[in-house]
XYZ file of C-alpha atoms in Angstrom:
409
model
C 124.891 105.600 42.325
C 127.927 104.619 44.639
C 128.694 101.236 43.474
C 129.672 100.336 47.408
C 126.072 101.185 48.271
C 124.219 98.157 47.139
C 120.115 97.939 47.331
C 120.495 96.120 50.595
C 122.721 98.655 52.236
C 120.210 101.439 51.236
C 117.216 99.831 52.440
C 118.551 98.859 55.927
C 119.793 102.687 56.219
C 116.166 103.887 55.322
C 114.815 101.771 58.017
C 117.399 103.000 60.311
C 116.157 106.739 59.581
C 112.545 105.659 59.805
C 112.041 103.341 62.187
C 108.695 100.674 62.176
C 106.237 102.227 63.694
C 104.775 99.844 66.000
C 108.406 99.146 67.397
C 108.895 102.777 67.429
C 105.046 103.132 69.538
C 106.461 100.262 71.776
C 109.413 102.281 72.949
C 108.160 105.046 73.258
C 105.981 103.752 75.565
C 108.586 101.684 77.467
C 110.148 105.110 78.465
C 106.858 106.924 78.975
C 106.567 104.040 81.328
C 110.170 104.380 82.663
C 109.738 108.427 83.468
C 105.952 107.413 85.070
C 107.825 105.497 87.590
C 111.377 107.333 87.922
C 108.586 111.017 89.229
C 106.814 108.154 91.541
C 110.011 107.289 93.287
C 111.496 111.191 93.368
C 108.016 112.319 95.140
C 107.907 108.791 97.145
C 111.365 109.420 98.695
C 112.460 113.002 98.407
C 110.179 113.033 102.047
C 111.283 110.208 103.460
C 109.546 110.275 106.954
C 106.290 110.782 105.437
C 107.171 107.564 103.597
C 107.851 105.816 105.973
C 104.655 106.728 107.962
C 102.935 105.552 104.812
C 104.569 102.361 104.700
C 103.679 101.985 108.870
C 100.157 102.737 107.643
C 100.224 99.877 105.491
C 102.610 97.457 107.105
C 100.111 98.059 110.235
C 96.944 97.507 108.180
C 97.900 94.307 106.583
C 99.591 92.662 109.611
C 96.399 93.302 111.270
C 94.629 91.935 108.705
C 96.885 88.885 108.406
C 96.767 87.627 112.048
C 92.742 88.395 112.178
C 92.069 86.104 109.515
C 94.947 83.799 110.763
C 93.553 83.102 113.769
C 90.010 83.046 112.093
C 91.648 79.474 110.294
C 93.802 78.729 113.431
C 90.626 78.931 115.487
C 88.616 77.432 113.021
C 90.783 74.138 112.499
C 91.283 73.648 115.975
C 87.710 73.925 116.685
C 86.801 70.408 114.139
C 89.876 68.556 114.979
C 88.705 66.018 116.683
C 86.184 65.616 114.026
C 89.011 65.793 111.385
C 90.607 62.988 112.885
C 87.689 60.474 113.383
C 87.269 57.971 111.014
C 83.661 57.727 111.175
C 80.274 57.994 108.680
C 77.632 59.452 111.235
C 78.197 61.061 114.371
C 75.048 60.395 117.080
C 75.150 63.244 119.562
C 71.956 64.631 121.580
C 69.860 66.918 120.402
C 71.365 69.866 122.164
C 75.118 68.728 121.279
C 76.382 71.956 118.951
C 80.265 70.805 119.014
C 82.552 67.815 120.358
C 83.061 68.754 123.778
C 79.547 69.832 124.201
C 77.949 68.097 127.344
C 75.807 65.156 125.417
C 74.257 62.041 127.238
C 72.985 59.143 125.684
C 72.114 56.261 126.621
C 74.276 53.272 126.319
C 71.603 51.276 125.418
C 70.549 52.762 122.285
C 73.600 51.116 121.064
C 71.824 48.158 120.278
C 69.288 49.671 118.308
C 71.536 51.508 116.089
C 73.058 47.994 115.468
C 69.670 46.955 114.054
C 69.003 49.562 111.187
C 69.976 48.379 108.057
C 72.985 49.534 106.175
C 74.740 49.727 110.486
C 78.199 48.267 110.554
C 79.552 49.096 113.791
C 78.456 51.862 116.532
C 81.450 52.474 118.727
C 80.489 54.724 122.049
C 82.736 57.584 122.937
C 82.758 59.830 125.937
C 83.846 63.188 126.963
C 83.695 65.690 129.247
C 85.372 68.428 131.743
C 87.435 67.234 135.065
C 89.783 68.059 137.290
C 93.813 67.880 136.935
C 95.952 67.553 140.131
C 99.487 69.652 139.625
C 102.580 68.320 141.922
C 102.306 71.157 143.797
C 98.321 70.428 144.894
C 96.655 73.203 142.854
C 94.060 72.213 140.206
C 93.385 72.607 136.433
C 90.216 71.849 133.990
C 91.252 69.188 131.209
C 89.290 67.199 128.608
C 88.963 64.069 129.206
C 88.546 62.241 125.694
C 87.365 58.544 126.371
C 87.972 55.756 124.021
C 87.499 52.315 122.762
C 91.344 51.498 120.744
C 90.065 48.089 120.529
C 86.456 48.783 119.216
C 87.953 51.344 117.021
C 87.044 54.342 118.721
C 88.701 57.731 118.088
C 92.874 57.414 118.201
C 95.160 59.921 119.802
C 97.063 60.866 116.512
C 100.915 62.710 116.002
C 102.591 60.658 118.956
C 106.085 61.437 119.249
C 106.157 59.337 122.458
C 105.220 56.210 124.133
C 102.145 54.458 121.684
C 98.266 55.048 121.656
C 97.837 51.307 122.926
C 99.261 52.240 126.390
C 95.732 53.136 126.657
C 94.745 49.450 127.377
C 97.448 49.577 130.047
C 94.808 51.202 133.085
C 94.909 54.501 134.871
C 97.227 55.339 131.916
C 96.352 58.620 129.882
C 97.659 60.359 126.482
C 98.333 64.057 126.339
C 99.985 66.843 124.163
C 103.336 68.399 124.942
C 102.094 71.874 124.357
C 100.243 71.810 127.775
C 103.054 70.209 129.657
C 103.552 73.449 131.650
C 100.096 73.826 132.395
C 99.646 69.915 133.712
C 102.769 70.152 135.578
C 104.511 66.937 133.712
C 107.523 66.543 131.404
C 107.183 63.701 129.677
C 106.270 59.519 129.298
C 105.921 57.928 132.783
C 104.710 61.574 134.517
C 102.100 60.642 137.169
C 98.848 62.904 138.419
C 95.658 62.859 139.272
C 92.120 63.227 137.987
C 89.503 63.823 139.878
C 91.417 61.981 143.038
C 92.181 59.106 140.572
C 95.868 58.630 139.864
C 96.956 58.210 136.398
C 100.168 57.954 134.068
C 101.524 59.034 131.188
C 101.631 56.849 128.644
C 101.981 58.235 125.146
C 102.861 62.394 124.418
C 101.437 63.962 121.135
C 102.475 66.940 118.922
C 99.747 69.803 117.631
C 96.600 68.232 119.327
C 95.823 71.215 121.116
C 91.948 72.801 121.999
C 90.403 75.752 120.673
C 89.388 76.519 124.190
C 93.160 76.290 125.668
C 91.417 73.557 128.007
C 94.019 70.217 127.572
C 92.790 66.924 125.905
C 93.490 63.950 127.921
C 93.013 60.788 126.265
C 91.986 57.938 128.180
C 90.112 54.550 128.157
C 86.691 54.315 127.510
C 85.476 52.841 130.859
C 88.108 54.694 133.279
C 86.656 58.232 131.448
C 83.872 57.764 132.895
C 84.786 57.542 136.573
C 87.034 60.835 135.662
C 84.313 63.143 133.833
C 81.653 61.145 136.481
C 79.631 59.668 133.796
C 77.623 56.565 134.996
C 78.000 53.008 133.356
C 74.512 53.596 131.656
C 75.906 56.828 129.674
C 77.842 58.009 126.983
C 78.585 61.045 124.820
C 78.235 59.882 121.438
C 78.388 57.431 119.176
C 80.540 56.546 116.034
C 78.433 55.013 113.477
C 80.433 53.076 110.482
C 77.853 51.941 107.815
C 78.088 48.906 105.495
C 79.914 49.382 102.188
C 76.587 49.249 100.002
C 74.991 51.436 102.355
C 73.210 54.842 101.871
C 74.180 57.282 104.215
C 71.048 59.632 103.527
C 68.928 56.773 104.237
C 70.273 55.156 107.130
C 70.550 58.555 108.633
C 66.753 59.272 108.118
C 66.408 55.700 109.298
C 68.309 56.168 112.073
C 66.301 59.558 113.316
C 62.626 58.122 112.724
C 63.600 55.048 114.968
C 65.325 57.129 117.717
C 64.161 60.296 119.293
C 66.089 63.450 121.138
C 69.573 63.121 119.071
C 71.355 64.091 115.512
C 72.670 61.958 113.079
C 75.314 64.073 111.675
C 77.828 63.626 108.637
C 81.084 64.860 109.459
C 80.421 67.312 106.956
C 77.892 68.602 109.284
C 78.932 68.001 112.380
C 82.411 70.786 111.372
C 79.528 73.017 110.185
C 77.541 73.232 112.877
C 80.678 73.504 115.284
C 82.168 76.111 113.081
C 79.018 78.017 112.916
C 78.519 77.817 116.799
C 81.327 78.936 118.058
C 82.380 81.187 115.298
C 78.897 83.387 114.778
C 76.785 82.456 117.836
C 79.120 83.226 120.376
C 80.283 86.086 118.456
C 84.268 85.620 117.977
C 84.280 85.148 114.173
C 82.275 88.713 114.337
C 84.783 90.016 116.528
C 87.992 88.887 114.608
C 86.294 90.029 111.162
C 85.588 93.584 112.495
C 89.335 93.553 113.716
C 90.370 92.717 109.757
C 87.849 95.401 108.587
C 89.099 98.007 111.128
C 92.538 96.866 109.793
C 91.400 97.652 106.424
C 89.992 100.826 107.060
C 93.323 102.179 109.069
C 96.072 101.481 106.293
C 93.807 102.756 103.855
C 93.456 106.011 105.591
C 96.409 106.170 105.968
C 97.680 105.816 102.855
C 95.111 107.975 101.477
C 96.385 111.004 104.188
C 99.942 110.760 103.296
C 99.779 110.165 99.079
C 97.367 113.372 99.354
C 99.379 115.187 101.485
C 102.441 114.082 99.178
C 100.541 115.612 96.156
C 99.584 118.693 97.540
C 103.362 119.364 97.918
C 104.165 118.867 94.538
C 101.160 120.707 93.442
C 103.120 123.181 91.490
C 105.283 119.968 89.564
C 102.280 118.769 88.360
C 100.465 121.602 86.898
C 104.170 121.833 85.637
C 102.877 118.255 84.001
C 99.764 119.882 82.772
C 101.231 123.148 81.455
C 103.534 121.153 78.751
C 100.989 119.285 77.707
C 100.944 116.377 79.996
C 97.507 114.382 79.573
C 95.314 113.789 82.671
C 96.193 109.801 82.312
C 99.878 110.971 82.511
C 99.464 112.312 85.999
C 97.073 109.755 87.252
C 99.374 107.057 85.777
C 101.979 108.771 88.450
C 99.740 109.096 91.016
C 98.937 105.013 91.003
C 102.600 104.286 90.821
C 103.286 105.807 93.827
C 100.346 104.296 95.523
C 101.718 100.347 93.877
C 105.138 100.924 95.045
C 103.445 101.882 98.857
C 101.898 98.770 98.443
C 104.080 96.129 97.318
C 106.837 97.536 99.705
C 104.793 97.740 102.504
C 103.264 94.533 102.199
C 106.706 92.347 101.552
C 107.299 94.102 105.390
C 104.081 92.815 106.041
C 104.285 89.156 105.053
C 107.906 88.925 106.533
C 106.242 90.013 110.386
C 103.121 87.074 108.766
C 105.601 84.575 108.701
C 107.779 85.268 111.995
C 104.200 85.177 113.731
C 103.194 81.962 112.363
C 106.432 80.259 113.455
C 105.928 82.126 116.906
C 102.572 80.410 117.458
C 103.516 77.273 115.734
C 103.705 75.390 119.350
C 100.925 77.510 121.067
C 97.539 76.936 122.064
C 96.418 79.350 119.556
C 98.101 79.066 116.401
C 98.045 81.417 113.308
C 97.489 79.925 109.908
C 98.531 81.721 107.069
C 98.055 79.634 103.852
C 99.464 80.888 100.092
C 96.334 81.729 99.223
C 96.013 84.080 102.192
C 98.511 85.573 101.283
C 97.608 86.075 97.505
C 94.226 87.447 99.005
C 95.790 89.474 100.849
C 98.074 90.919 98.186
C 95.475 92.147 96.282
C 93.563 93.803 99.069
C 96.763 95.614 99.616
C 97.030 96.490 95.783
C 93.194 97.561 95.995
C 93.391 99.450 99.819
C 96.608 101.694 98.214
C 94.395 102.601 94.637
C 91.258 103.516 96.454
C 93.937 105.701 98.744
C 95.185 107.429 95.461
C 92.656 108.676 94.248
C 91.953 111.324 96.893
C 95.114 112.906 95.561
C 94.162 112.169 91.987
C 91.129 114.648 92.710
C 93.062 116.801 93.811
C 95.249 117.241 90.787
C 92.484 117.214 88.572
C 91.686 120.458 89.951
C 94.792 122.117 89.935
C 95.013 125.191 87.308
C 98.036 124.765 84.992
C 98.218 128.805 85.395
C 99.714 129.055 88.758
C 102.783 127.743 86.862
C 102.824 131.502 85.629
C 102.172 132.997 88.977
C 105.340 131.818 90.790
């Protein structure tokens, strides 16, 4: 033996020559892998139109998609945000009340008798109701006016960027959101109008508090609302009932029902639910934006599916190439997905990037897009699922294709 080649020497030289198997396996697969996605690309982008009529397909699906269900949560939020921002335990509405701004009269004088069930803090009355908004130059427009009790702790005008909620107290003075200050034809604190032949002024401006309806929220005082909706003294909308800290809610709610007749006591749990599920399956428009998302859906996937087919028909003759050297069916459909994951991932970073320039274009409108991470996760892996479903109309088609017509050309 060569005294310069020591056992050590030897052995590392022998495991040069024959390599460990499973690290051998591992790289073997890294560049099975590596040539999978290298005959992706080449099909993908040796026709680059069709490619890029793929990625509209998909781009087009998911933005569709994306602003559906964003306005689905846009729509949704705005429809409970006045309940989101009340700080009460049970809501007292009439019997026929289905949302907030739902015409509900009760009498004032049931007030009293709330007081008197057990577990009752405080009941704090709350009005509102539709009237009429005087522009400068004489024309009219339908507002909301929101009546309420600062003092008695009645529901606050929240996100005020000008002025102060207690300019309420100050009368004929009224609160309103700076998103409609085209529509009431004012610009600011200290703007005057009228309502319902009533002058008022300006006393506070919020930020975001806008209505589902595109109808503007006026805030005003409790007692002045009611000579602008044209409630009488004896009337009022609803009532916010606080309860006791030891209290039950379940029970003084039942309480509550069996000693009054004709209204709801509703959590605010409830009251969202039945306002969501109003407005968002009774009238139809959550129907109407979900078969917009499914028609979405259906579209890109079509799509996709017509131009990965089309793609693999071309390149018929490469594949049973594939098949011909001994290529295994998971070879080619391994290709086949690739192409369909890099449609999809391209087409849906497009996608998000129009997502996010339409959620910053309705971030000051009356109807504003919500697109949350999750969305967006969601929506990701719709994407990933809408391009494999697509691919396998041309995996079916290679699956057919005779390996012989390799011969024939």
């Amino acid at each position: 033996m060569n005294p310069f080649v020591t056992p050590s020497v030897l052995g590392r030289a022998m495991r040069l020559q024959r390599p460990d198997r499973p690290t051998f396996q591992r790289e073997l697969r890294l560049r099975n892998m590596s040539l999978v996605v290298t005959l992706a690309l080449r099909n993908l982008f040796q026709d680059r139109l069709r490619f890029i009529a793929s990625l509209t397909g998909i781009v087009f699906s998911v933005v569709l998609v994306m602003v559906q269900t964003g306005l689905y949560f846009g729509f949704s939020g705005m429809i409970t945000t006045m309940i989101d921002h009340t700080s009460t335990d049970l809501w007292i509405v009439s019997s026929g009340a289905n949302y907030f701004e739902d015409l509900s009269l009760l009498n004032t004088g049931m007030r009293d008798r709330l007081l008197n069930i057990e577990g009752v803090s405080k009941v704090v009355p709350g009005v509102v109701g539709f009237s009429g908004w005087r522009l400068p130059d004489g024309a009219m427009t339908s507002v909301i006016v929101v009546g309420t009790d600062l003092t008695a702790g009645g529901l606050s005008p929240w996100n005020v960027v000008e002025g102060t909620a207690q300019s309420l107290a100050t009368p004929r003075t009224v609160v309103i959101d700076r998103s409609y200050y085209d529509r009431l034809g004012v610009s600011g604190v200290g703007a005057t109008a009228e309502i319902r032949g009533q002058p008022v002024t300006v006393g506070a401006v919020t930020d975001g508090i806008r209505s589902f309806m595109t109808t503007p929220y006026v805030f005003s005082d409790l007692r002045e609302a009611r000579a602008y909706i044209g409630f009488p003294e004896s009337f009022t909308s609803h009532f916010l009932v606080r309860l006791k800290p030891e209290a039950d809610i379940e029970r003084t709610r039942r309480n509550i029902l069996s000693n009054n007749t004709g209204i709801q006591a509703l959590t605010p749990d409830q009251f969202r639910e039945k306002s969501r599920s109003f407005w968002l399956f009774q009238t139809g428009a959550g129907a109407a934006l979900a078969a917009s998302a499914l028609l979405g859906v259906i579209v890109g996937t079509v799509i996709v599916a017509q131009t990965l087919y089309s793609s693999t028909k071309d390149h018929l003759y490469e594949f049973a190439t594939l098949r011909a050297m001994g290529a295994s069916n998971s070879y080619i459909y391994q290709v086949i997905v690739c192409q369909a994951l890099v449609n999809a991932i391209i087409g849906f970073a497009i996608a998000a990037l129009i997502g996010i320039a339409v959620v910053n274009l309705t971030a000051k409108s009356a109807l504003q897009v919500v697109i949350t991470p999750s969305l967006i996760m969601e929506l990701f892996v719709l994407t990933i699922l809408m391009c494999i479903v697509s691919a396998f109309t041309a995996i079916f088609r290679v699956v057919r294709v005779d390996p012989v017509i390799v011969l024939t050309r």
